[in-house]
Short mmCIF file of C-alpha atoms and ligand atoms in Angstrom, two decimals:
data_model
loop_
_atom_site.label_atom_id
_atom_site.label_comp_id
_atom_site.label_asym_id
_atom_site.label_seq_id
_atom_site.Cartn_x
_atom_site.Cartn_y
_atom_site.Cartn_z
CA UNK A 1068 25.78 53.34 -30.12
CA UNK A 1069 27.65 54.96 -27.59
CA UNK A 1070 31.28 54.79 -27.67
CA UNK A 1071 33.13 55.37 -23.86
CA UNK A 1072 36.69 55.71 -25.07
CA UNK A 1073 36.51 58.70 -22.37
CA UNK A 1074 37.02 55.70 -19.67
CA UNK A 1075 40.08 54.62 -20.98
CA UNK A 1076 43.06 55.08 -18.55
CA UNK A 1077 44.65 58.75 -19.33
CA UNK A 1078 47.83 57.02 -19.77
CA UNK A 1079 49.02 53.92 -21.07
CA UNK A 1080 48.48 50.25 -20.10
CA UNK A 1081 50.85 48.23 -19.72
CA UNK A 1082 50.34 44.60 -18.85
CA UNK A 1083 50.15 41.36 -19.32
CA UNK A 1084 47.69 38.29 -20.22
CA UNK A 1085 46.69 34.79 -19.49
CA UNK A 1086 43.94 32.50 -20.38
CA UNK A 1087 41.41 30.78 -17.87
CA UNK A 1088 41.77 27.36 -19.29
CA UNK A 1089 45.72 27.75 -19.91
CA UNK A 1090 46.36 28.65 -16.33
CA UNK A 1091 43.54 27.57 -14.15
CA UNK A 1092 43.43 23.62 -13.93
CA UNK A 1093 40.69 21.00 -14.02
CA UNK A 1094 38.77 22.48 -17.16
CA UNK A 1095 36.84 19.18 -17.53
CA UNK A 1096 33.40 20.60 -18.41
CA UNK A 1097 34.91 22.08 -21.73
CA UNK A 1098 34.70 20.86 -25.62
CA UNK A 1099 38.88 21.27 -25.04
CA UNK A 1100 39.68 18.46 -22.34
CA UNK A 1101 37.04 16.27 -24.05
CA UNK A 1102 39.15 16.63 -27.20
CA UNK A 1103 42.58 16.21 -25.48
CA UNK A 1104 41.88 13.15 -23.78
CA UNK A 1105 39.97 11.31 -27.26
CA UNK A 1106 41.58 8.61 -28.41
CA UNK A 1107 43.85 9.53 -31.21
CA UNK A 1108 44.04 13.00 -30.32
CA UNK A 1109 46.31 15.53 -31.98
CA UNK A 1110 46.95 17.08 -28.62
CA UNK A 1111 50.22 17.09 -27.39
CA UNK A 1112 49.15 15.98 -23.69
CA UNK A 1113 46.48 17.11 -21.53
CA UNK A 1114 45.99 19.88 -20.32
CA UNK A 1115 45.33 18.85 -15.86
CA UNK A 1116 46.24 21.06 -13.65
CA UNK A 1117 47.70 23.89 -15.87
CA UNK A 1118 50.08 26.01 -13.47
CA UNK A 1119 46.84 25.57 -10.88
CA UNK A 1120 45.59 29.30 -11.13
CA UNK A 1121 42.00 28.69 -10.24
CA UNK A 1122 44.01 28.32 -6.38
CA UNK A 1123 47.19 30.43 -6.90
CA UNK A 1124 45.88 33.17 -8.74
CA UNK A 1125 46.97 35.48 -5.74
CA UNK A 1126 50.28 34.42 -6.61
CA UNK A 1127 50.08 35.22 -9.80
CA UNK A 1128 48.85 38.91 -9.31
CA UNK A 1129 51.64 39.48 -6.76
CA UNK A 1130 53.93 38.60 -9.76
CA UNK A 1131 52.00 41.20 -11.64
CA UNK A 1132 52.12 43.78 -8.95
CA UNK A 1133 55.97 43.24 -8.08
CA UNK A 1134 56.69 44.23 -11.71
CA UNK A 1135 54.66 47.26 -11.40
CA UNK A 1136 52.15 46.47 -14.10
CA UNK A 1137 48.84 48.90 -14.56
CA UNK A 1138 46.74 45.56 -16.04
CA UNK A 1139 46.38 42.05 -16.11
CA UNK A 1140 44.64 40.38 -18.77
CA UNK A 1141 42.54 37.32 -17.67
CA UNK A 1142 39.62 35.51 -18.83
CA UNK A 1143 36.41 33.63 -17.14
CA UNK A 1144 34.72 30.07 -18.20
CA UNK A 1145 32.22 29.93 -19.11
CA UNK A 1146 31.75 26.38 -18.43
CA UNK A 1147 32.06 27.06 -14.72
CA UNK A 1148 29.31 30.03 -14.56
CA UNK A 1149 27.20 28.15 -16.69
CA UNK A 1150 28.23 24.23 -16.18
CA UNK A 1151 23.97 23.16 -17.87
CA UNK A 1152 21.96 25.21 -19.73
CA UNK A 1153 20.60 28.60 -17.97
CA UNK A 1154 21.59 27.29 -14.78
CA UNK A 1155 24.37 29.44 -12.97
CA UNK A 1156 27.20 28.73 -11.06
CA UNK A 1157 26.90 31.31 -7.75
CA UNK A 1158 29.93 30.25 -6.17
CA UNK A 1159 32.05 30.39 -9.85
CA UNK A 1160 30.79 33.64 -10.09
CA UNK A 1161 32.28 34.76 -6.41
CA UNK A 1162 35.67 32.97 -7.26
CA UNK A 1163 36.08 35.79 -9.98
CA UNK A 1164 34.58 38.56 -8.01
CA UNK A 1165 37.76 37.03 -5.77
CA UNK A 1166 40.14 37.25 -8.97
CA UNK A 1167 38.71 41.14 -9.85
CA UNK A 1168 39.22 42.14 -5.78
CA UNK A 1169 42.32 40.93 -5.79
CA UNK A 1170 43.53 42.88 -8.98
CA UNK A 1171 41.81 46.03 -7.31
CA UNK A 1172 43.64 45.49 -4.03
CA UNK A 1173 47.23 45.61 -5.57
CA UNK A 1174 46.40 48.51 -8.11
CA UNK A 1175 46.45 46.82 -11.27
CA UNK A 1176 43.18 47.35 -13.46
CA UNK A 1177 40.91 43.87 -14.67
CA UNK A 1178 40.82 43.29 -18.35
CA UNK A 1179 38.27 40.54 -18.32
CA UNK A 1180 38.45 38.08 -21.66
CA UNK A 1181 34.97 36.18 -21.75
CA UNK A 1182 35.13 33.76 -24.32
CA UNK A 1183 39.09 32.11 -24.70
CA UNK A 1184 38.75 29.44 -26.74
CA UNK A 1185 36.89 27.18 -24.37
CA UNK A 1186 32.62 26.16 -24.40
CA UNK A 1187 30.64 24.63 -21.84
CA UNK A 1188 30.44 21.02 -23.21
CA UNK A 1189 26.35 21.38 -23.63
CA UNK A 1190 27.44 24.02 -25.83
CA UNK A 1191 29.19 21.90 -27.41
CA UNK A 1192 27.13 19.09 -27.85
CA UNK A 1193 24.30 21.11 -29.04
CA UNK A 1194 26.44 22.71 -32.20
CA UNK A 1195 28.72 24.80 -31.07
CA UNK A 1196 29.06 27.79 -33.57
CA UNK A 1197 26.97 26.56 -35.71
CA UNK A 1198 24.00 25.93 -32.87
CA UNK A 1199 21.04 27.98 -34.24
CA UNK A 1200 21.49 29.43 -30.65
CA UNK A 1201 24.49 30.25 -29.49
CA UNK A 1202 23.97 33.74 -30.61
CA UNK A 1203 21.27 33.91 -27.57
CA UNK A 1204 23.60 31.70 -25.43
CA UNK A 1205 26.56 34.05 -25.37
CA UNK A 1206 24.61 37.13 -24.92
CA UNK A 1207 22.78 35.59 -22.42
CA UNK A 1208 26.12 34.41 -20.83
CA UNK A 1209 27.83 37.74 -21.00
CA UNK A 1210 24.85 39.85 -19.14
CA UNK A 1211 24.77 37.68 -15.90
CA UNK A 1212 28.76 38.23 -15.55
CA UNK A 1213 28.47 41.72 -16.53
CA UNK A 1214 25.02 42.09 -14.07
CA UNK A 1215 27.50 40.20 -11.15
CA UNK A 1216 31.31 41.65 -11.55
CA UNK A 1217 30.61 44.63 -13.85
CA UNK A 1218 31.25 47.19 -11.74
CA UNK A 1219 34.88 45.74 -11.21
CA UNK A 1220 36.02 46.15 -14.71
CA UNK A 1221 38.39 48.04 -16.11
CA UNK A 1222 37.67 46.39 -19.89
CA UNK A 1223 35.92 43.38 -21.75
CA UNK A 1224 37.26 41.64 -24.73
CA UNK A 1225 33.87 39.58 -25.30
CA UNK A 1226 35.96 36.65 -27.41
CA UNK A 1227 39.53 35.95 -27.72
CA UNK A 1228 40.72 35.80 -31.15
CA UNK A 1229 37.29 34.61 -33.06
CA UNK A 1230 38.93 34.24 -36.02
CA UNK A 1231 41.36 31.86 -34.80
CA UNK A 1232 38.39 30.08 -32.97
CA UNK A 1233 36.94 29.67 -36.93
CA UNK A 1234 40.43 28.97 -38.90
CA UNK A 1235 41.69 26.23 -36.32
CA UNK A 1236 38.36 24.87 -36.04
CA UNK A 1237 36.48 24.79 -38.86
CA UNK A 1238 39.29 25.03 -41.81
CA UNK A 1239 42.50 23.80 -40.55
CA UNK A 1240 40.86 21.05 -38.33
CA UNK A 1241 43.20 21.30 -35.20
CA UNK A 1242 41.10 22.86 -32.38
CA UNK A 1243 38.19 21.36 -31.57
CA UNK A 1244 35.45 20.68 -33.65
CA UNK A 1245 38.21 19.25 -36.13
CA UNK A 1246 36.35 20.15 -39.00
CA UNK A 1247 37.66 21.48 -42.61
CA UNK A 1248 35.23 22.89 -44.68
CA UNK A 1249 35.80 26.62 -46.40
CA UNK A 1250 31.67 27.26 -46.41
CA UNK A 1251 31.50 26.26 -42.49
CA UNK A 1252 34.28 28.26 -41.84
CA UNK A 1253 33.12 31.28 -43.52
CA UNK A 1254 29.59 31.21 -41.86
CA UNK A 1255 30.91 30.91 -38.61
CA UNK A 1256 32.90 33.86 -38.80
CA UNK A 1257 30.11 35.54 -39.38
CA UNK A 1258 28.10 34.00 -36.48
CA UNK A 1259 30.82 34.29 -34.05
CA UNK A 1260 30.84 38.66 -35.24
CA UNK A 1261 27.07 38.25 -34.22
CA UNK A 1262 27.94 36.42 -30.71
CA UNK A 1263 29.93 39.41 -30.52
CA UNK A 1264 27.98 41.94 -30.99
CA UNK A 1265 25.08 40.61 -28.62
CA UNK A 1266 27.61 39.82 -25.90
CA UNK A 1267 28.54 43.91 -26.30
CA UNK A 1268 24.88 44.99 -26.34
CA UNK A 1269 24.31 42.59 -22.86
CA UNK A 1270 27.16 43.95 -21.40
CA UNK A 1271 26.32 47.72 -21.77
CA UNK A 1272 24.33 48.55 -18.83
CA UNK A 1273 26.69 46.64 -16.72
CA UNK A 1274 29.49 49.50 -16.39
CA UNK A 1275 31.21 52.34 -17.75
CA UNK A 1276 34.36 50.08 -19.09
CA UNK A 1277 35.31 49.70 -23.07
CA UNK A 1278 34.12 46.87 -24.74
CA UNK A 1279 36.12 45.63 -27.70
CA UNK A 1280 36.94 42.22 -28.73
CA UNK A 1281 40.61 40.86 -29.99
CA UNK A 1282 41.72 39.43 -33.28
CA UNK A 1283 44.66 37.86 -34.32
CA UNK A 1284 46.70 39.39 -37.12
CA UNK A 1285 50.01 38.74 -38.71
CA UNK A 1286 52.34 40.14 -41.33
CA UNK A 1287 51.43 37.90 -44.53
CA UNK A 1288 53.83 36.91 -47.62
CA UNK A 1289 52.53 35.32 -50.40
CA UNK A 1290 54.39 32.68 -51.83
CA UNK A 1291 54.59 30.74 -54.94
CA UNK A 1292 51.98 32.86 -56.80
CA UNK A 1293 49.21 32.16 -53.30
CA UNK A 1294 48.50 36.38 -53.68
CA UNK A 1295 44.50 35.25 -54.25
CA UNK A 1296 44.51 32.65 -51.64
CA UNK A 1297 45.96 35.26 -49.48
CA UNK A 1298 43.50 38.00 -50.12
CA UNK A 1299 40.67 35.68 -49.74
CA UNK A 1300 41.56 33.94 -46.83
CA UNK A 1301 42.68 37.79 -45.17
CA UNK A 1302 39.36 39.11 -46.44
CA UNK A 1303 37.47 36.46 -43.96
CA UNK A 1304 40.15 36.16 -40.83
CA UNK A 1305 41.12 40.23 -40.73
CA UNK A 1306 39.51 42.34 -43.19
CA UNK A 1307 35.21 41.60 -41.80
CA UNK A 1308 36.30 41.73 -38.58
CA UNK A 1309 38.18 44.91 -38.74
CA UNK A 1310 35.41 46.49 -40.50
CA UNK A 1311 33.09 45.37 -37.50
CA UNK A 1312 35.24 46.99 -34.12
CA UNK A 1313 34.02 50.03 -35.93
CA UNK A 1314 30.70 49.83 -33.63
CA UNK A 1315 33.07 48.59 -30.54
CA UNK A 1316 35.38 51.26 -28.08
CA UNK A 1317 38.44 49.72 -29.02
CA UNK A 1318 39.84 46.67 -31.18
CA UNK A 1319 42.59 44.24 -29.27
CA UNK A 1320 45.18 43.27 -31.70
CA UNK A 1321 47.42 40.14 -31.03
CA UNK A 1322 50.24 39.85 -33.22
CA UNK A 1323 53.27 37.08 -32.62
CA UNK A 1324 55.17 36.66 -36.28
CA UNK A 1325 54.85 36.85 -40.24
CA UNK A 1326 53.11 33.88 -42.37
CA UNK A 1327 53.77 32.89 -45.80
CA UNK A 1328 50.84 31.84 -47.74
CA UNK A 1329 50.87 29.80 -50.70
CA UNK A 1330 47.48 28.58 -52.83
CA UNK A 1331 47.39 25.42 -50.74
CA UNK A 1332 47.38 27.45 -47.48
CA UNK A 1333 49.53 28.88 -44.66
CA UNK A 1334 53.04 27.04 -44.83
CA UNK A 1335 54.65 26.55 -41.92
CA UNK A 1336 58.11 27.27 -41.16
CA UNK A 1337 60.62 29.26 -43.40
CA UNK A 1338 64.15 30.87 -43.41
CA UNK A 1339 66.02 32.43 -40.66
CA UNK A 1340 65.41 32.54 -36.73
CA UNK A 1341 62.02 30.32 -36.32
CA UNK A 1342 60.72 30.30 -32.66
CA UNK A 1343 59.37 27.30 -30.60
CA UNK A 1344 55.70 27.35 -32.43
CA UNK A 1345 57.68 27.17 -35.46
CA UNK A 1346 56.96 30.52 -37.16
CA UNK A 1347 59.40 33.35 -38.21
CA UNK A 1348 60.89 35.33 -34.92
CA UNK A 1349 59.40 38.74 -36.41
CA UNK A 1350 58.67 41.15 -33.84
CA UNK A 1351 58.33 43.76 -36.21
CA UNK A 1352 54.61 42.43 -36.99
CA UNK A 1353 53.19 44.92 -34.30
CA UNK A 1354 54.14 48.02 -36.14
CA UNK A 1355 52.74 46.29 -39.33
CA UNK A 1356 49.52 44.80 -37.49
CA UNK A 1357 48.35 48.05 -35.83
CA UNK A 1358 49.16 49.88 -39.24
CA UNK A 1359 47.00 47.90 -41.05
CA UNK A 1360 44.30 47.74 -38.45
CA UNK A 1361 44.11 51.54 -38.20
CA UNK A 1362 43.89 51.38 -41.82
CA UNK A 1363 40.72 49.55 -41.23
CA UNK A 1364 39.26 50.98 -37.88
CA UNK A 1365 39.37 54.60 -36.43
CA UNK A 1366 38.87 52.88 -32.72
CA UNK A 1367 41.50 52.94 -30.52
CA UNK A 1368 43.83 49.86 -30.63
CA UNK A 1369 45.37 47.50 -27.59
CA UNK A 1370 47.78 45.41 -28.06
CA UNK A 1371 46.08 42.28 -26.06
CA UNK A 1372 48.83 40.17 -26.63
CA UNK A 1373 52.40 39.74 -28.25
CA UNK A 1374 55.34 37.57 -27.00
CA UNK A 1375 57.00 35.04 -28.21
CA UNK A 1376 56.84 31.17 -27.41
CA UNK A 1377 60.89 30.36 -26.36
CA UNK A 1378 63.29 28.37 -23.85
CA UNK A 1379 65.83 30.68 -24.40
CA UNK A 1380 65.05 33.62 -22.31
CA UNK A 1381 67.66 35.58 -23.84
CA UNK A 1382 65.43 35.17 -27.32
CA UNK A 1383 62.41 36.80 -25.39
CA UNK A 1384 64.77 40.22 -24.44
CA UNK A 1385 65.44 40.23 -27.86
CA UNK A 1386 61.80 39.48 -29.03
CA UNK A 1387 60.23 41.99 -26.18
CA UNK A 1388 62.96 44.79 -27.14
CA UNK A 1389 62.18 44.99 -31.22
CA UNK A 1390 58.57 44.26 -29.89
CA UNK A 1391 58.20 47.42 -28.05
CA UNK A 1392 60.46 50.01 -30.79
CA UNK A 1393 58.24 48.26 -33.14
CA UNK A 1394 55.61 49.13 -31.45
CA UNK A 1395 56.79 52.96 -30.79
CA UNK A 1396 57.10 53.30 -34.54
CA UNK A 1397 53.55 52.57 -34.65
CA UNK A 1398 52.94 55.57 -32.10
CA UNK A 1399 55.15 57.73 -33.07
CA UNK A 1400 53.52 57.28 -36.81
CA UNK A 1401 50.54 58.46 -34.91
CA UNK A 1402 48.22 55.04 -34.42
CA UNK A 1403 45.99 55.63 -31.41
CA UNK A 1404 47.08 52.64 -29.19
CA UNK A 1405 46.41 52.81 -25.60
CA UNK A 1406 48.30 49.37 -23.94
CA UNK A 1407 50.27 46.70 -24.65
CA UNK A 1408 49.86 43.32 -22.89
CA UNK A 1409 52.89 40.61 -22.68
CA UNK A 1410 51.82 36.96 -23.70
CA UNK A 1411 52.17 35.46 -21.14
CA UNK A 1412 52.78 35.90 -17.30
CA UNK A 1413 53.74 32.29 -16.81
CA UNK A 1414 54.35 29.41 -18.67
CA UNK A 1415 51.57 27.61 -19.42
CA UNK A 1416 49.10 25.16 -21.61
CA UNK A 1417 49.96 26.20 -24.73
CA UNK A 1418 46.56 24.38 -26.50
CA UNK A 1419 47.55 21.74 -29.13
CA UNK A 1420 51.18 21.97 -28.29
CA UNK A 1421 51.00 21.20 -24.69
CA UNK A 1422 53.94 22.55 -22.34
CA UNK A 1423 56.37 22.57 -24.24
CA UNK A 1424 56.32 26.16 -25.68
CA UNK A 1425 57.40 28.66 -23.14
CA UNK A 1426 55.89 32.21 -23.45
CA UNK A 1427 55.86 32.91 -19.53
CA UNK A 1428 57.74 35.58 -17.68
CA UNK A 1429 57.79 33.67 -14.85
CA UNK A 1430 58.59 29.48 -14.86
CA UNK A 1431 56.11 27.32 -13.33
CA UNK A 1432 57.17 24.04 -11.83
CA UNK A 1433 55.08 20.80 -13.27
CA UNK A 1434 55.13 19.62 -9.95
CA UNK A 1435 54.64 21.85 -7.20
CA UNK A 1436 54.02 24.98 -9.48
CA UNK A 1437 55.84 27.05 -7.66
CA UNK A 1438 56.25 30.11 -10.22
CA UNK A 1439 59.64 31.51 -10.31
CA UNK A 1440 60.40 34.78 -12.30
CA UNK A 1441 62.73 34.77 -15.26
CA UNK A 1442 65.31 37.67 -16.08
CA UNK A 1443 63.28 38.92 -19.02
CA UNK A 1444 60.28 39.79 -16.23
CA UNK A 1445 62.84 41.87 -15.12
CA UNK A 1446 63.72 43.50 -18.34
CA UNK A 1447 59.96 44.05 -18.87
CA UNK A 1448 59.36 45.70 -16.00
CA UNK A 1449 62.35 48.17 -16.35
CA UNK A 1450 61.09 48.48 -20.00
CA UNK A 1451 57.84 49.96 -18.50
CA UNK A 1452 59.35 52.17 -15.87
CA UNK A 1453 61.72 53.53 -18.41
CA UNK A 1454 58.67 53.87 -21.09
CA UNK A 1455 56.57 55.83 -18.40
CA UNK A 1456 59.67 58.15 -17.32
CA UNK A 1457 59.75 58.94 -20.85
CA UNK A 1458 56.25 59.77 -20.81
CA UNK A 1459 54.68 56.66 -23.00
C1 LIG B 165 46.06 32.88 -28.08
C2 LIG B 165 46.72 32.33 -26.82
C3 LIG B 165 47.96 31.55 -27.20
C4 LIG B 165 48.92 32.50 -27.90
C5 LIG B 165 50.27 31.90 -28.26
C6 LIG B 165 47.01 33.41 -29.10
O1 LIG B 165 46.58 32.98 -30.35
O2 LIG B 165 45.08 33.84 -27.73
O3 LIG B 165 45.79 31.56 -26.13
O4 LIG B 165 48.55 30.91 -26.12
O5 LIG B 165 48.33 32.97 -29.08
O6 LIG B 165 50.18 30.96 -29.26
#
């Protein structure tokens, strides 16, 4: 396989991310608004309108431009280029050639996310991740967007976080398909490293752009004698899929705070400053998460998302500031890291949670979503200038 890590920018990226069905609105073909709107549902609220992206995503990039970002991290759905089996969406497919010409017109380079969480509800209702097909599905999915908007990339992450797609939804039972079984969950990770890989291998003739996809990692503690519920539970969500980005041209790492494990599982909570999700504020993870991917993977690393989920914006300057020396160390040390993408330009549908959690740099109103920056966009964007002066 041929590795392009030639096309990467020759300097940093610096950016930040969103998710289609966080930010776009009226995701009512999906396995996720089906599931927020059951009766009995452990979803906050539901998830409407979102901050309305799907019409104000010009908005949004001019937020992105006027803090003189190089990327913007943004994902299609699949459930609108694909709404029935095999049969495509034309006009869903010219909304995002829209999205990518709009990036390209202000400067700021595409990184296109093509699985976030979200299937098509026949996807759904045929098995999901465990459909004997969705192997064929996804490929099949991922070479008529890359044949259509390919030559507009800048990157792919084929799916967001796949291992958080198998822990919340087939072990912890929170994200839809609610289920909690260790066996399902295992096999699953492995299908969803297949969907992967077949989504990469349809993509390749589409464009000269690095294909990679993200996982999420955090700092670990064991607690209460949990060191072999740890290491098995690691071995499944980090270490398999760390081994396999050694085919891709780069791994995304996301990276928000430290767990502690104990044999009955991941415990919430803990000591000291917690954050709105209710995890440790530990910033310092991204030094430790790129560390221990490298350890892994000798492709280059992104950080596709860190931030922190917080109504005091203050606590985000704070966050963003040990985020980014943490994330210096990890340079300076040597890792091969080529851009770090903010979680999240604007407030937004923050899954099982709802709106409560704020990780935007920018406000949106509930109401009239009118998107208003806050002072740590600022900070961010003198962060960067002051980064690339330095020559980072
Ligand atoms: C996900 C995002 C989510 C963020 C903050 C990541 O796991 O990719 O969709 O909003 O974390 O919780």
């Amino acid at each position: 396989m041929t590795r392009r890590r030639a096309s990467f920018a020759d300097r940093f990226w610096w950016g930040t991310a969103t998710a289609a069905y966080q930010i776009e609105g009226g995701g009512t073909n999906t396995d996720w608004w089906r599931f927020e709107h059951r009766a009995g549902t452990i979803a906050a609220e539901p998830c409407g309108d979102a901050c309305d992206s799907w019409h104000r995503y010009a908005q949004d990039l001019d937020l992105v431009a006027s803090l003189g970002l190089d990327a913007y991290r943004f994902s299609i759905e699949w459930a609108r280029i694909e709404p029935t089996p095999g049969v495509i969406d034309r006009d869903a497919l010219e909304h995002y050639r829209g999205v990518l010409d709009a990036c390209r017109d202000r400067g700021i380079a595409p990184v296109v996310t093509l699985h976030h969480f979200t299937l098509p509800l026949w996807v759904a209702d045929a098995g999901g991740f465990e459909s004997p097909e969705i192997i064929t599905w996804m490929g099949r999915y991922a070479g008529v967007v890359g044949e259509a908007l390919g030559d507009r990339f800048a990157m792919v992450c084929t799916i967001n976080e796949p291992n958080i797609v198998a822990a919340m939804g087939y072990l912890a039972a929170i994200f839809p398909p609610e289920v909690s079984d260790w066996d399902r969950f295992v096999s699953v990770n492995a299908v969803l490293r297949r969907c992967h890989r077949a989504m990469a291998d349809a993509l390749r003739p589409a464009g000269d752009f690095p294909i990679g996809f993200t996982l999420s990692m955090a700092e670990y503690e064991a607690v209460d004698d949990g060191e072999d519920e740890l290491a098995r539970y690691r071995h499944e969500v980090e270490d398999e899929y760390l081994r396999a980005a050694d085919a891709d041209d780069f791994l995304g790492v996301q990276c928000y705070t430290k767990h502690r494990f104990s044999p009955s599982g991941l415990q919430w909570g803990g000591e000291g400053e917690l954050t709105e999700m209710g995890y440790p504020f530990w910033p310092q993870c991204v030094e430790y998460t790129l560390g221990r991917a490298s350890a892994f993977t000798s492709v280059p690393l992104v950080v596709t998302e860190n931030g922190i989920g917080t109504n005091d914006d203050e606590q985000r300057v704070r966050y963003l500031t040990e985020a980014l020396g943490s994330l210096e160390r990890a340079r300076a040390d040597g890792v091969d890291v080529r851009g770090y993408f903010q979680w999240s330009l604007l407030d937004n549908f923050e899954w099982v949670l709802g709106y409560a959690p704020k990780f935007g740099l920018a406000s949106v109103d509930r109401t009239t979503f009118a998107r208003a920056l806050k002072p740590s966009a600022q900070w961010y964007a003198d962060a960067v200038r002051e980064a690339r002066a330095a020559g980072r």
